[in-house]
Every structure is written in structure tokens, then in C-alpha cells.
Short mmCIF file of C-alpha atoms and ligand atoms in Angstrom, two decimals:
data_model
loop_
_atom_site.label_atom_id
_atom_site.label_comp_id
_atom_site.label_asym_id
_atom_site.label_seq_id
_atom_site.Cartn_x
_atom_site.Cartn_y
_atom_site.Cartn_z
CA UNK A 8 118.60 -123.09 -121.99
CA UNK A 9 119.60 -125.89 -119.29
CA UNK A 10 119.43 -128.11 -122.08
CA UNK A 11 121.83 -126.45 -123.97
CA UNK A 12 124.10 -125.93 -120.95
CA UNK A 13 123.43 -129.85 -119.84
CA UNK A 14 125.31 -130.84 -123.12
CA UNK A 15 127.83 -127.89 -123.74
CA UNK A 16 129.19 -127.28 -119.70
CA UNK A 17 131.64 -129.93 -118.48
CA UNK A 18 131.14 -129.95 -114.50
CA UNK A 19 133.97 -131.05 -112.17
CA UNK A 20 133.57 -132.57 -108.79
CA UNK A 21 134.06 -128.93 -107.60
CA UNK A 22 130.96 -127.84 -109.01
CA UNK A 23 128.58 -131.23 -108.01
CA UNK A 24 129.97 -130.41 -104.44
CA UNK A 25 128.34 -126.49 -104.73
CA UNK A 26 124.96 -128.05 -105.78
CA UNK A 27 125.86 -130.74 -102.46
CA UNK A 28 126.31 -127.42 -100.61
CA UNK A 29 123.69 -125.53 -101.37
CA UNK A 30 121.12 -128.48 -101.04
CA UNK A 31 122.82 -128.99 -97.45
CA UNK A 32 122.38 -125.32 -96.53
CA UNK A 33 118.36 -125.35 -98.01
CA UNK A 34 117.94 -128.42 -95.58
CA UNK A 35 119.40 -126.07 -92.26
CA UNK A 36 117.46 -123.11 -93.63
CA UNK A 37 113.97 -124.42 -94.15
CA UNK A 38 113.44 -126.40 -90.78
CA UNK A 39 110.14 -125.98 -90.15
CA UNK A 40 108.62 -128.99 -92.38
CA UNK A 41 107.52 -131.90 -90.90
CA UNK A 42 109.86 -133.05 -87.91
CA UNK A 43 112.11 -130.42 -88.75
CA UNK A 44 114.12 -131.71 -91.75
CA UNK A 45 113.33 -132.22 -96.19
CA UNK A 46 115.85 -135.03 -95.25
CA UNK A 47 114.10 -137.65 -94.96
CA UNK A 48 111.45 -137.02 -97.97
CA UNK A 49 114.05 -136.02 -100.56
CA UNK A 50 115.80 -139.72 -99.35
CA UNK A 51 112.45 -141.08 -100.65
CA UNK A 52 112.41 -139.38 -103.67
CA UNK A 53 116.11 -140.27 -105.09
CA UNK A 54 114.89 -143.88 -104.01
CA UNK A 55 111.63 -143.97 -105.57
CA UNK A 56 113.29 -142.47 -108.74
CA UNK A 57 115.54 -145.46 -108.11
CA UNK A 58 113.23 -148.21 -106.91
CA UNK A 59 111.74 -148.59 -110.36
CA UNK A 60 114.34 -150.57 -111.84
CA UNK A 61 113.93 -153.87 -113.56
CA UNK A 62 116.50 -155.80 -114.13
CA UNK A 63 115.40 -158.35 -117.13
CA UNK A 64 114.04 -155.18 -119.18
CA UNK A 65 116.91 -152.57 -117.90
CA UNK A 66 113.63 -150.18 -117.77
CA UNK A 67 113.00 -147.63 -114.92
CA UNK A 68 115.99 -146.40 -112.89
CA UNK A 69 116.75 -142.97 -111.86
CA UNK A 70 118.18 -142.40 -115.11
CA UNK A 71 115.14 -140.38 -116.70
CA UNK A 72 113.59 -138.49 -113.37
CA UNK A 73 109.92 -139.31 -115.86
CA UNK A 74 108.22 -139.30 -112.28
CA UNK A 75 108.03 -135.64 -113.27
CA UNK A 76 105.62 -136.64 -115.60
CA UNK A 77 101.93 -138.07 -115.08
CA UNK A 78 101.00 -141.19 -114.67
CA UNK A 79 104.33 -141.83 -113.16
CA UNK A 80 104.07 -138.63 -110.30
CA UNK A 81 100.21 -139.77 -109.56
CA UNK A 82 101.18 -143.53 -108.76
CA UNK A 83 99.53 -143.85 -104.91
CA UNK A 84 103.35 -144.87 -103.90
CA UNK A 85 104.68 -141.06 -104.86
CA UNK A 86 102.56 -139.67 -103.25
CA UNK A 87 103.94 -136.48 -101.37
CA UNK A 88 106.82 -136.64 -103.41
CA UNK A 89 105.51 -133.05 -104.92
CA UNK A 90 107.37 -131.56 -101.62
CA UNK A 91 110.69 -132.52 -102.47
CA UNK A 92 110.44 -131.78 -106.05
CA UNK A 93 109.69 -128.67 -105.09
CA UNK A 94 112.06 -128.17 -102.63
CA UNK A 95 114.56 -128.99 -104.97
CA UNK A 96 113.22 -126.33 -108.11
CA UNK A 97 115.09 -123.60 -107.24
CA UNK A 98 118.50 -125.51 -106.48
CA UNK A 99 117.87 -126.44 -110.33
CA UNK A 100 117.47 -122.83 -111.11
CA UNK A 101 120.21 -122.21 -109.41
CA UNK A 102 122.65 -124.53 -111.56
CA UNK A 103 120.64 -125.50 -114.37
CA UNK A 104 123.71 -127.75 -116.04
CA UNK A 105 122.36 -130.49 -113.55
CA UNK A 106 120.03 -133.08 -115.00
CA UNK A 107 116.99 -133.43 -112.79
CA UNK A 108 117.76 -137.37 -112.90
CA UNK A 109 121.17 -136.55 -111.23
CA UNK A 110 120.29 -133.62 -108.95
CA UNK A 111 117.49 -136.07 -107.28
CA UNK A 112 120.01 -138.76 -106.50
CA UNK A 113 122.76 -136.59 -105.42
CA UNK A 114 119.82 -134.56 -103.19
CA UNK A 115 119.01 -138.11 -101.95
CA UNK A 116 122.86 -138.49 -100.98
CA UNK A 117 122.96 -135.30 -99.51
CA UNK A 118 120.05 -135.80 -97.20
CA UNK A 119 122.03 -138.93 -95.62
CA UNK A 120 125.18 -137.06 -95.62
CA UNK A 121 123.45 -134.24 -93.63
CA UNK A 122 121.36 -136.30 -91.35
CA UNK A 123 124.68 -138.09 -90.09
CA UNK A 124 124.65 -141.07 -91.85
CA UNK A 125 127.34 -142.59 -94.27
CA UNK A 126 128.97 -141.19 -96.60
CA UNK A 127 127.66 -142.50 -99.77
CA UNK A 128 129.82 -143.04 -103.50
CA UNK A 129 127.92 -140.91 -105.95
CA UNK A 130 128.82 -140.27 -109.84
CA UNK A 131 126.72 -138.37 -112.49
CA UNK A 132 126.01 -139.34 -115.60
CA UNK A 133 121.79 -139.86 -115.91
CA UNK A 134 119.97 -138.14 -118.59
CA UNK A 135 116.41 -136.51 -117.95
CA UNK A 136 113.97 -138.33 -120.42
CA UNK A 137 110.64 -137.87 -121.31
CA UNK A 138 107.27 -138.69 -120.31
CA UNK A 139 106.81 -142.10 -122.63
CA UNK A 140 109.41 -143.66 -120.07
CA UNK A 141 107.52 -143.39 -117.47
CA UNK A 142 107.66 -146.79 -115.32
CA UNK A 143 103.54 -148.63 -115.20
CA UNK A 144 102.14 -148.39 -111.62
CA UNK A 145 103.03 -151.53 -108.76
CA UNK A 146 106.99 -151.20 -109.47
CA UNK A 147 107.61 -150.23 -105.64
CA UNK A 148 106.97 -151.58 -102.76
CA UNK A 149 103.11 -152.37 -100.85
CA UNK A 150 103.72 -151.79 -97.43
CA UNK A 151 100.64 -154.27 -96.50
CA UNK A 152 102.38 -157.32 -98.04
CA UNK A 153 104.91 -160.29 -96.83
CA UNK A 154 107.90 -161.57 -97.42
CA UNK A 155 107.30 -163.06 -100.92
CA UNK A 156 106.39 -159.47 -102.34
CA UNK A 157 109.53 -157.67 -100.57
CA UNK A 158 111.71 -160.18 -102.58
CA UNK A 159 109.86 -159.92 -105.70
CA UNK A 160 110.04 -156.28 -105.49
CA UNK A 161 113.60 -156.05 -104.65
CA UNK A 162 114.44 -159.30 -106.54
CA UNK A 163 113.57 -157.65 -109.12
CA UNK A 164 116.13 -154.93 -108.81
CA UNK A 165 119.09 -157.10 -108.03
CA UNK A 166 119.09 -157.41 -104.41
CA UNK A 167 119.35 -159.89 -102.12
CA UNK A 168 118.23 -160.30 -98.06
CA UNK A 169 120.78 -159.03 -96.71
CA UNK A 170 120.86 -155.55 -99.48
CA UNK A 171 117.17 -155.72 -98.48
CA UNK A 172 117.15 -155.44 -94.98
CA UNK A 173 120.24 -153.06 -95.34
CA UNK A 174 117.91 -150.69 -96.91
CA UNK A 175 115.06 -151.12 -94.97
CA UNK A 176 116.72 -149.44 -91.92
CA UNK A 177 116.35 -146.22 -94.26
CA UNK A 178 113.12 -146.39 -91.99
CA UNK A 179 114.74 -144.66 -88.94
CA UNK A 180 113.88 -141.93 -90.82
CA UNK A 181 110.74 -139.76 -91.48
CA UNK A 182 107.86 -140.77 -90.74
CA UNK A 183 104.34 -141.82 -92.40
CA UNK A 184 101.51 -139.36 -93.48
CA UNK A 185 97.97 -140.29 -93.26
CA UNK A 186 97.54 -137.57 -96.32
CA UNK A 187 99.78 -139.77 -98.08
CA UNK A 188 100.06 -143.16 -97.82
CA UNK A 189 97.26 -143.48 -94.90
CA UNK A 190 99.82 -144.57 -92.27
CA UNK A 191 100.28 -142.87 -89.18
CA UNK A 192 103.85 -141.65 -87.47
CA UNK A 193 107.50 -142.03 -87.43
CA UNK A 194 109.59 -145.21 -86.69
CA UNK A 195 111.91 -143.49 -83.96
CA UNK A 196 112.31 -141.22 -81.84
CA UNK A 197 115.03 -139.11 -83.57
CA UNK A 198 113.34 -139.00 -87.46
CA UNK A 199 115.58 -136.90 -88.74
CA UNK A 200 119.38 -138.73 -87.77
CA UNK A 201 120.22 -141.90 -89.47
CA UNK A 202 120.67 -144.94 -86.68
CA UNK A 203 120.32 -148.29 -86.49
CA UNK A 204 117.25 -147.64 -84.37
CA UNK A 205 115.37 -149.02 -86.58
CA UNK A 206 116.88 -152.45 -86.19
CA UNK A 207 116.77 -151.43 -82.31
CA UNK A 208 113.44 -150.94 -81.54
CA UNK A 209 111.92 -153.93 -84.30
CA UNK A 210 113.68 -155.90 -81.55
CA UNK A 211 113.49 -154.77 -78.51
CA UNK A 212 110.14 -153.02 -78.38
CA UNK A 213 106.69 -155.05 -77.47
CA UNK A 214 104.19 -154.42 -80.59
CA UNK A 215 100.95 -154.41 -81.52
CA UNK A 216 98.55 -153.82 -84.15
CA UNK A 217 96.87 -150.42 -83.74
CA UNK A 218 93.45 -149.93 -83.06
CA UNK A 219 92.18 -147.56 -85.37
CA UNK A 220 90.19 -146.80 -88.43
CA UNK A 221 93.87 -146.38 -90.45
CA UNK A 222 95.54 -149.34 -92.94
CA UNK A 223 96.92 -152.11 -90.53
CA UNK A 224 100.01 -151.49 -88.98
CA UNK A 225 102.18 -151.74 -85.36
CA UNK A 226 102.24 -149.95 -82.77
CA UNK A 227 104.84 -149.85 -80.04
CA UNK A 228 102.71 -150.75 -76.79
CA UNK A 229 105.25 -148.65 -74.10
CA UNK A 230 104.47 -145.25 -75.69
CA UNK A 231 101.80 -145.93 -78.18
CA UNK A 232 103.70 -143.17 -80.40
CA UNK A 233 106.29 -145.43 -82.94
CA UNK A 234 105.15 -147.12 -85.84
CA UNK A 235 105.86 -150.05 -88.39
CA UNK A 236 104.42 -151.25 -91.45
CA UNK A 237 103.54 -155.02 -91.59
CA UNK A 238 106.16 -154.92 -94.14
CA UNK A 239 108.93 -153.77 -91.77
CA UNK A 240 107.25 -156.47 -89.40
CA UNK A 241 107.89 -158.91 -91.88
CA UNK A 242 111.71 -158.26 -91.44
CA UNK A 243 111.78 -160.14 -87.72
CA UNK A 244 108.78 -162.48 -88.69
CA UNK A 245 111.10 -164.21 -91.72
CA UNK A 246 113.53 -166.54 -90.77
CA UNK A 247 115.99 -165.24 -93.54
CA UNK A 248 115.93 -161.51 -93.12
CA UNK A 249 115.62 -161.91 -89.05
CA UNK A 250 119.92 -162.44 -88.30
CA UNK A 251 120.64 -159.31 -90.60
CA UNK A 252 118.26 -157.35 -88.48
CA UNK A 253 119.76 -158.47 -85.38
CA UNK A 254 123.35 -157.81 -86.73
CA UNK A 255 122.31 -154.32 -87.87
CA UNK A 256 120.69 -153.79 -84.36
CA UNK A 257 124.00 -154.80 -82.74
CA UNK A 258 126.53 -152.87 -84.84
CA UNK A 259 125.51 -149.45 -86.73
CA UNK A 260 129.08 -149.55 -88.27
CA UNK A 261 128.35 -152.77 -89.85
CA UNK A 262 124.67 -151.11 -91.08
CA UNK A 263 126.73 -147.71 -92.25
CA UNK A 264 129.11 -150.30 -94.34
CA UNK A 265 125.86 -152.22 -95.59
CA UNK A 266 123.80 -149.08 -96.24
CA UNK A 267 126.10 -147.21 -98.37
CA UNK A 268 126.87 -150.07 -100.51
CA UNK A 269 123.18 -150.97 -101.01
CA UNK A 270 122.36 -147.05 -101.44
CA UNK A 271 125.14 -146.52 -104.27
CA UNK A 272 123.71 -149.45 -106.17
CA UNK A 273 119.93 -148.20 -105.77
CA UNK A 274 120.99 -144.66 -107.20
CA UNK A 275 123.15 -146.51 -110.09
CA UNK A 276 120.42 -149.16 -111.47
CA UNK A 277 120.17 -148.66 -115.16
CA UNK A 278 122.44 -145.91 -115.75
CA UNK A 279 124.94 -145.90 -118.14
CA UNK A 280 127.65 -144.24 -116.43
CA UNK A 281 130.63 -142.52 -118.41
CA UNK A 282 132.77 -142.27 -114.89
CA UNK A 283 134.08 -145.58 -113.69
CA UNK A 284 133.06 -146.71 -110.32
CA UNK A 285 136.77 -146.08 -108.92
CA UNK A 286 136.54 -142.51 -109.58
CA UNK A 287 132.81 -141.83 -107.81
CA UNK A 288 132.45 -138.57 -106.10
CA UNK A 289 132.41 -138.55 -101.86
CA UNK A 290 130.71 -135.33 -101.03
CA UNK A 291 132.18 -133.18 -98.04
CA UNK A 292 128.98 -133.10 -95.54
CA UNK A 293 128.18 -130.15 -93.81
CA UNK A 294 126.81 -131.11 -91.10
CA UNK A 295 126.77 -128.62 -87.89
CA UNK A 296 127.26 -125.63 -90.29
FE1 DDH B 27 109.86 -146.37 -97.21
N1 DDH B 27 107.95 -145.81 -96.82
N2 DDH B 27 109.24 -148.22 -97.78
N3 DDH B 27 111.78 -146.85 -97.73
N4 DDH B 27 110.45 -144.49 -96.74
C1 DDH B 27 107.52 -144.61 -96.34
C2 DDH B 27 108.32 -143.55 -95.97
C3 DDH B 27 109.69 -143.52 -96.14
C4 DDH B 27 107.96 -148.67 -97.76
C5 DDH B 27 106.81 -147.91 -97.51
C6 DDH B 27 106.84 -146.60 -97.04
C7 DDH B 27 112.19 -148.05 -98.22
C8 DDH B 27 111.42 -149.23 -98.24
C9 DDH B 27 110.06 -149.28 -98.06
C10 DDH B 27 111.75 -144.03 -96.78
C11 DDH B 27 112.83 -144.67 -97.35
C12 DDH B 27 112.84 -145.98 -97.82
C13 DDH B 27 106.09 -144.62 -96.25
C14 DDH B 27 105.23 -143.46 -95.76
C15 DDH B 27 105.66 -145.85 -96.67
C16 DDH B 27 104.24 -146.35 -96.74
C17 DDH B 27 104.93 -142.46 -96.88
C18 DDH B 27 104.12 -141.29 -96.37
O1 DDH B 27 103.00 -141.52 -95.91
O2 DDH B 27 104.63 -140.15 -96.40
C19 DDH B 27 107.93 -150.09 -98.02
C20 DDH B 27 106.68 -150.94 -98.10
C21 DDH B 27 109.24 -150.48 -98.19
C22 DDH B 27 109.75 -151.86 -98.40
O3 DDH B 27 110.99 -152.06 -98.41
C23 DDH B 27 109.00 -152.93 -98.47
C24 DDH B 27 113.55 -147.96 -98.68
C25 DDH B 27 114.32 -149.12 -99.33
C26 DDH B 27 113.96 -146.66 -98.45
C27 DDH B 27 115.28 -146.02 -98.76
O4 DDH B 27 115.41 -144.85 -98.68
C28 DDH B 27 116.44 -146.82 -99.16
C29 DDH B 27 111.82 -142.73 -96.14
C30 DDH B 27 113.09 -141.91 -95.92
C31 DDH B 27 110.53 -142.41 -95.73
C32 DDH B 27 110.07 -141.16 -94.96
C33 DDH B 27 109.50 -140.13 -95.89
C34 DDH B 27 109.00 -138.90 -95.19
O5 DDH B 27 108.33 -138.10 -95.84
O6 DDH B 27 109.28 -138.71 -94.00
#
């Protein structure tokens, strides 16, 4: 059984970089969803596996994957997260000596890797647990809210502004589903390669809220076809979290350094690693295969 095989099979970096592969060669093969890529939904999934986390109780984490499990997979905030479970079933099939908890994550990884952004530190070690871990709802992030919630939320996980707006330009990527969340369309034009466009546009576009029937949020007055959320907004509104945005905006190598650093400590929250932090994996990418 995989349970058997997650305790008896010892798995080298060789074999985490097959699963790496063979999630990178699912992404190229099924590119037909959405704007062409799982990329950008399985990021959301490692990091609302992730985004749970609270520090003062050690609870949540990615250690656990329990939003397999209702009430956590029902919470309005995971919604559409079904497609990227699913997506990643049969790559669990496939090598079943990988704890959901770590495939998720290192699917998450993979999905930057592939979409040309940083590479990103990554070491196993989380165990899948069962359904009475499951996180209560209002753990993530409400995209109608300000500044105070962002750094309650994210306070909450250990973060600071500058981690926060780091990982806010995760947002160059994807886009919002009105079967989902009830938001409308993508952030830039090119959804499925990690930029700082993100940063870019926050700044340098004219915006406006949207007239429409929808949840508030922006919309970029040129083209009338970019989004943000009024938490996103909130980013060049805030006196704090505005210079980060406009150093990100200015230099991507500087967001690339940020990113990965702030990414690696998402996936890590409230695991408790056997492999030391010197000897995390770096994945090959595959990109252009
Ligand atoms: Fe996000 N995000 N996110 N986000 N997110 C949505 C989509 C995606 C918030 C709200 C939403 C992060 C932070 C925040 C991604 C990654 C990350 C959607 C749309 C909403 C709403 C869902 C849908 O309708 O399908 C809010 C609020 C915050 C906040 O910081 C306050 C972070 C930190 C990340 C990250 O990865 C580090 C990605 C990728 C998507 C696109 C998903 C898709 O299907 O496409």
C-alpha cells in the first residue's frame, strides 16, 4: 500500500527529481486548461496547503495535505482547488512513496520552476494526516480587505512587509474565476510566466473600479482586460508595503531573490523536517522540453 511504501522506501534526490519530471512533462502535455498552463493553480494549491499556518499554535501547514478532507476542501478560499488535486492523482499513482503533503509542495515548486521563475530550495519530510487536522475556515487571505487584515493574515505566519509583498507578486500569475472566487480575469498579460509584471503594471497602469454586478475590484482603464483585487490595491495604497513594490517593479532579480526565499519558508511552516536546510533539494527545470 503507499502507506506501507511511504514508511519502508528511502527516496533519494534522484527519485523526488522523477516525480519533478513527470509533473513538468503533465504541465507541457495537458495545455488546454485555462490560459494554457495547471501552473498557476497547482502554485495555489501548495500555498493554500501552506497558507494555513499559525505560528503561536504551530497548527496548519502543509504538513498534513487535510484540505483533502471536508470542511477543510469546501472552505470558499479552496475553491477550484479540486483541479489541481486532480491533476496531480495520477502522478501519485504513479510513485505512491510520495506523501500527498510533499507531492503538493514540490508540484507547487515545480509549477514556478516550469513557468520560468526561480528556482526554489525544496526538502521532504511532511506527513499526510487525517481529517481531525483540518485547519477552521478564515485562515487565508479575504481579497476584499486592507492592510490591517493582510498583516494579520500573514503576521500570523511569520512574515513581514517586505515577505508579504514578495509573495504577492505570485499574482502575475493565473488569473481569477467568477465560478470560484467571483472575480473576474488575470493580472497580466502573460498568466502563465512568472515576472515582475505584477509590480509593473500596479504602477504604471491607470485603474479603476469595475462596473459590474461582480465583488469590487480594479480594472485597468487602457484595455479594460487586467484585473486586481482591492487587496493587491492595498499594496500601492500603504505607505509601508508601497517602496517594496516599487523595488520589485524595478528589478525582477531582486523579486526572484525575494520570492524564493519567501516561497521556501511558506512550503516549510510547521514541518518538522529530518533534512537540514543546507542540504534542500534544487530541482533541474525543464523548461522548453
Ligand atoms: Fe492569490 N488569489 N491571493 N496568492 N493566487 C487568487 C488566485 C491566485 C489572494 C486572493 C486570490 C497569494 C495571495 C493572495 C495565487 C497565488 C498566491 C484568487 C482567484 C483570489 C481571490 C481564485 C479564483 O477565482 O480562481 C489574496 C487576497 C491574497 C493576499 O495576499 C492577500 C499568494 C501569497 C500566492 C502565492 O502563490 C505565494 C495564484 C497562482 C492564483 C491563480 C490561480 C489560478 O487558478 O489561476
Amino acid at each position: 500500500t503507499a502507506e506501507q511504501q511511504q514508511k519502508e522506501f528511502k527516496p533519494t534526490f534522484e527519485d523526488y527529481q522523477k516525480v519533478y519530471d513527470a509533473v513538468a512533462k503533465k504541465l507541457e502535455d495537458e495545455d488546454e486548461y485555462d490560459d494554457g498552463s495547471y501552473g498557476p493553480v497547482l502554485l495555489r494549491l501548495g500555498w493554500h496547503a501552506s497558507g494555513t499556518y499559525d505560528k503561536e499554535t504551530g497548527t496548519g501547514g502543509s504538513n498534513g495535505a487535510t484540505m483533502r478532507f471536508s470542511p477543510e476542501r469546501d472552505h470558499g478560499a479552496n475553491a477550484g482547488l479540486k483541479a489541481a488535486q486532480d491533476f496531480l492523482e495520477p502522478i501519485h499513482q504513479q510513485f505512491p512513496w510520495i506523501t500527498y503533503s510533499d507531492l503538493w509542495t514540490l508540484s507547487a515548486v515545480c509549477a514556478i520552476q516550469e513557468m520560468q521563475g526561480p528556482v526554489i530550495p525544496w526538502r521532504p519530510g511532511r506527513a499526510d494526516r487525517d481529517v481531525s487536522y483540518c485547519t477552521p475556515d478564515g485562515r487565508l487571505p479575504d481579497a476584499s480587505q486592507g492592510a490591517n487584515h493582510i498583516r494579520a493574515i500573514f503576521g500570523r505566519m511569520g512574515f513581514d512587509d517586505r515577505e508579504m509583498v514578495a509573495l504577492s507578486g505570485a499574482h502575475a500569475l493565473g488569473r481569477t474565476h467568477t465560478d470560484r472566487s467571483g472575480y473576474d480575469g488575470p493580472w497580466t498579460f502573460s498568466p502563465t510566466i512568472l515576472t515582475n509584471d505584477f509590480f509593473k503594471l500596479l504602477l504604471d497602469e491607470k485603474w479603476a473600479w469595475r462596473k459590474w454586478d461582480g465583488p469590487k475590484q480594479f480594472q485597468d482603464v487602457k484595455t479594460k482586460s487586467l484585473m486586481m483585487l482591492p487587496t493587491d490595491m492595498v499594496l500601492v495604497q500603504d505607505k509601508k508595503f508601497k517602496p517594496w513594490v516599487e523595488k520589485y517593479a524595478k528589478d525582477n532579480e531582486l523579486f526572484f531573490k525575494d520570492f524564493s526565499d519567501a516561497v521556501t519558508k511558506l512550503f516549510e511552516l510547521g514541518v518538522p523536517f529530518e533534512v537540514k536546510e543546507e542540504d534542500r533539494f534544487r530541482f533541474k527545470p525543464n523548461t522548453g522540453l
